[in-house]
Amino acid sequence: MTLRDAIEGKEYTIRHIATEDEELNAFLFSLGCYSGETITVVSRMKGGCVVSIKDGRYHIDNPLAEAIEV
């Protein structure tokens, strides 16, 4: 299942991030978004969703949400 299909308010563990972009992978890692880390969808919007990773909240667009497997 991808993050785009995740239920709001439920905590998930990131299994894999399907992207070949090393710069994007490094950016996500700096946010704490990597395999084995927990992530929660706080709310959904038209173009993406707001997620909680560790102590931060971030907006993730739909294409990136589809690349994050939970």
CSV table of N, CA and C in Angstrom, one decimal:
chain,number,residue,atom,x,y,z
A,1,MET,N,0.9,-1.2,0.0
A,1,MET,CA,0.0,0.0,0.0
A,1,MET,C,0.9,1.2,0.0
A,2,THR,N,0.5,2.3,-0.7
A,2,THR,CA,1.2,3.5,-0.7
A,2,THR,C,0.7,4.5,0.3
A,3,LEU,N,1.4,5.5,0.6
A,3,LEU,CA,1.0,6.6,1.5
A,3,LEU,C,-0.3,7.3,1.0
A,4,ARG,N,-0.5,7.3,-0.3
A,4,ARG,CA,-1.7,7.9,-0.8
A,4,ARG,C,-3.0,7.2,-0.4
A,5,ASP,N,-2.9,5.9,-0.2
A,5,ASP,CA,-4.0,5.0,0.2
A,5,ASP,C,-4.1,4.9,1.8
A,6,ALA,N,-3.2,5.5,2.5
A,6,ALA,CA,-3.2,5.4,4.0
A,6,ALA,C,-4.4,6.1,4.6
A,7,ILE,N,-4.8,5.6,5.7
A,7,ILE,CA,-6.0,6.2,6.5
A,7,ILE,C,-5.5,7.3,7.4
A,8,GLU,N,-6.2,8.4,7.4
A,8,GLU,CA,-5.8,9.6,8.2
A,8,GLU,C,-5.8,9.1,9.7
A,9,GLY,N,-4.7,9.6,10.4
A,9,GLY,CA,-4.7,9.4,11.8
A,9,GLY,C,-4.0,8.0,12.2
A,10,LYS,N,-3.8,7.1,11.3
A,10,LYS,CA,-3.2,5.8,11.6
A,10,LYS,C,-1.7,5.9,11.4
A,11,GLU,N,-1.0,5.3,12.3
A,11,GLU,CA,0.5,5.3,12.2
A,11,GLU,C,0.9,4.1,11.3
A,12,TYR,N,1.8,4.4,10.4
A,12,TYR,CA,2.4,3.4,9.5
A,12,TYR,C,3.9,3.4,9.6
A,13,THR,N,4.5,2.3,9.2
A,13,THR,CA,5.9,2.2,9.0
A,13,THR,C,6.3,2.2,7.6
A,14,ILE,N,7.3,3.1,7.2
A,14,ILE,CA,7.7,3.2,5.8
A,14,ILE,C,8.5,1.9,5.5
A,15,ARG,N,8.0,1.3,4.4
A,15,ARG,CA,8.7,0.0,3.9
A,15,ARG,C,9.7,0.3,2.9
A,16,HIS,N,9.4,1.2,2.0
A,16,HIS,CA,10.3,1.5,0.8
A,16,HIS,C,9.9,2.8,0.2
A,17,ILE,N,10.8,3.5,-0.4
A,17,ILE,CA,10.6,4.7,-1.1
A,17,ILE,C,11.0,4.5,-2.5
A,18,ALA,N,10.1,4.4,-3.5
A,18,ALA,CA,10.4,4.0,-4.9
A,18,ALA,C,10.7,5.3,-5.7
A,19,THR,N,11.9,5.8,-5.6
A,19,THR,CA,12.4,6.9,-6.4
A,19,THR,C,13.9,6.7,-6.7
A,20,GLU,N,14.2,7.1,-8.0
A,20,GLU,CA,15.6,6.9,-8.4
A,20,GLU,C,16.4,8.2,-8.2
A,21,ASP,N,15.7,9.3,-7.8
A,21,ASP,CA,16.3,10.6,-7.6
A,21,ASP,C,17.1,10.7,-6.3
A,22,GLU,N,18.4,10.7,-6.4
A,22,GLU,CA,19.2,10.7,-5.2
A,22,GLU,C,19.1,12.0,-4.4
A,23,GLU,N,18.9,13.1,-5.1
A,23,GLU,CA,18.7,14.3,-4.4
A,23,GLU,C,17.4,14.3,-3.5
A,24,LEU,N,16.3,13.8,-4.1
A,24,LEU,CA,15.1,13.6,-3.4
A,24,LEU,C,15.2,12.7,-2.2
A,25,ASN,N,15.9,11.6,-2.4
A,25,ASN,CA,16.1,10.6,-1.4
A,25,ASN,C,16.9,11.3,-0.2
A,26,ALA,N,17.9,12.1,-0.5
A,26,ALA,CA,18.7,12.8,0.5
A,26,ALA,C,17.8,13.8,1.3
A,27,PHE,N,16.9,14.5,0.5
A,27,PHE,CA,16.0,15.4,1.2
A,27,PHE,C,15.1,14.7,2.1
A,28,LEU,N,14.4,13.6,1.6
A,28,LEU,CA,13.5,12.9,2.5
A,28,LEU,C,14.2,12.3,3.7
A,29,PHE,N,15.4,11.8,3.5
A,29,PHE,CA,16.2,11.3,4.7
A,29,PHE,C,16.4,12.4,5.7
A,30,SER,N,16.7,13.6,5.2
A,30,SER,CA,16.9,14.8,6.2
A,30,SER,C,15.7,15.1,7.0
A,31,LEU,N,14.5,14.8,6.4
A,31,LEU,CA,13.2,15.0,7.1
A,31,LEU,C,12.9,13.9,8.1
A,32,GLY,N,13.7,12.8,7.9
A,32,GLY,CA,13.4,11.6,8.8
A,32,GLY,C,12.5,10.6,8.1
A,33,CYS,N,12.3,10.8,6.8
A,33,CYS,CA,11.4,9.9,6.0
A,33,CYS,C,12.3,8.9,5.3
A,34,TYR,N,12.4,7.7,5.9
A,34,TYR,CA,13.2,6.6,5.3
A,34,TYR,C,12.7,5.3,5.8
A,35,SER,N,13.1,4.2,5.2
A,35,SER,CA,12.6,2.9,5.6
A,35,SER,C,12.7,2.6,7.0
A,36,GLY,N,11.7,2.0,7.7
A,36,GLY,CA,11.7,1.7,9.1
A,36,GLY,C,11.2,2.8,10.0
A,37,GLU,N,11.0,4.0,9.5
A,37,GLU,CA,10.5,5.1,10.3
A,37,GLU,C,9.0,5.1,10.2
A,38,THR,N,8.4,5.6,11.3
A,38,THR,CA,6.9,5.7,11.3
A,38,THR,C,6.5,7.0,10.7
A,39,ILE,N,5.3,7.0,10.1
A,39,ILE,CA,4.7,8.1,9.4
A,39,ILE,C,3.2,8.1,9.6
A,40,THR,N,2.6,9.3,9.8
A,40,THR,CA,1.1,9.4,10.0
A,40,THR,C,0.6,10.4,9.0
A,41,VAL,N,-0.5,10.1,8.3
A,41,VAL,CA,-1.2,11.0,7.5
A,41,VAL,C,-2.1,11.9,8.4
A,42,VAL,N,-1.8,13.2,8.5
A,42,VAL,CA,-2.6,14.0,9.4
A,42,VAL,C,-3.9,14.5,8.7
A,43,SER,N,-3.7,14.9,7.5
A,43,SER,CA,-4.9,15.4,6.7
A,43,SER,C,-4.6,15.2,5.2
A,44,ARG,N,-5.7,15.2,4.5
A,44,ARG,CA,-5.6,15.1,3.0
A,44,ARG,C,-6.1,16.4,2.4
A,45,MET,N,-5.5,16.8,1.3
A,45,MET,CA,-5.8,17.9,0.5
A,45,MET,C,-6.0,17.5,-1.0
A,46,LYS,N,-6.4,18.4,-1.8
A,46,LYS,CA,-6.6,18.1,-3.2
A,46,LYS,C,-5.3,17.6,-3.9
A,47,GLY,N,-4.2,18.3,-3.6
A,47,GLY,CA,-3.0,18.0,-4.3
A,47,GLY,C,-2.0,17.1,-3.5
A,48,GLY,N,-2.4,16.6,-2.4
A,48,GLY,CA,-1.5,15.8,-1.6
A,48,GLY,C,-2.0,15.6,-0.2
A,49,CYS,N,-1.1,15.4,0.7
A,49,CYS,CA,-1.5,15.2,2.1
A,49,CYS,C,-0.4,15.8,3.1
A,50,VAL,N,-0.8,16.1,4.3
A,50,VAL,CA,0.1,16.5,5.4
A,50,VAL,C,0.4,15.3,6.2
A,51,VAL,N,1.7,15.1,6.4
A,51,VAL,CA,2.1,13.9,7.2
A,51,VAL,C,2.9,14.4,8.4
A,52,SER,N,2.9,13.5,9.4
A,52,SER,CA,3.7,13.7,10.6
A,52,SER,C,4.9,12.7,10.6
A,53,ILE,N,6.1,13.2,10.6
A,53,ILE,CA,7.3,12.4,10.7
A,53,ILE,C,8.1,12.9,11.9
A,54,LYS,N,8.3,12.0,12.9
A,54,LYS,CA,9.0,12.4,14.1
A,54,LYS,C,8.2,13.5,14.7
A,55,ASP,N,8.8,14.7,14.9
A,55,ASP,CA,8.2,15.8,15.5
A,55,ASP,C,7.8,16.9,14.5
A,56,GLY,N,7.9,16.6,13.2
A,56,GLY,CA,7.5,17.6,12.2
A,56,GLY,C,6.3,17.2,11.4
A,57,ARG,N,5.8,18.2,10.7
A,57,ARG,CA,4.6,18.0,9.8
A,57,ARG,C,5.1,18.6,8.5
A,58,TYR,N,4.8,17.8,7.4
A,58,TYR,CA,5.2,18.2,6.1
A,58,TYR,C,4.1,17.9,5.1
A,59,HIS,N,4.0,18.8,4.0
A,59,HIS,CA,3.1,18.5,2.9
A,59,HIS,C,3.8,17.7,1.9
A,60,ILE,N,3.2,16.6,1.5
A,60,ILE,CA,3.7,15.7,0.4
A,60,ILE,C,2.7,15.7,-0.7
A,61,ASP,N,3.2,15.9,-1.9
A,61,ASP,CA,2.3,15.9,-3.1
A,61,ASP,C,1.9,14.5,-3.5
A,62,ASN,N,0.9,14.3,-4.3
A,62,ASN,CA,0.4,13.0,-4.6
A,62,ASN,C,1.4,12.1,-5.3
A,63,PRO,N,2.2,12.6,-6.3
A,63,PRO,CA,3.1,11.7,-6.9
A,63,PRO,C,4.2,11.1,-5.9
A,64,LEU,N,4.6,11.9,-5.0
A,64,LEU,CA,5.6,11.5,-3.9
A,64,LEU,C,4.9,10.5,-3.0
A,65,ALA,N,3.6,10.8,-2.6
A,65,ALA,CA,2.9,9.9,-1.7
A,65,ALA,C,2.7,8.5,-2.3
A,66,GLU,N,2.6,8.5,-3.7
A,66,GLU,CA,2.4,7.2,-4.3
A,66,GLU,C,3.8,6.4,-4.3
A,67,ALA,N,4.9,7.1,-4.2
A,67,ALA,CA,6.2,6.5,-4.2
A,67,ALA,C,6.6,6.0,-2.8
A,68,ILE,N,5.9,6.4,-1.8
A,68,ILE,CA,6.2,5.9,-0.4
A,68,ILE,C,5.3,4.7,-0.1
A,69,GLU,N,6.0,3.6,0.1
A,69,GLU,CA,5.2,2.4,0.4
A,69,GLU,C,5.2,2.2,1.9
A,70,VAL,N,4.0,1.9,2.5
A,70,VAL,CA,3.9,1.7,3.9
A,70,VAL,C,3.4,0.3,4.2
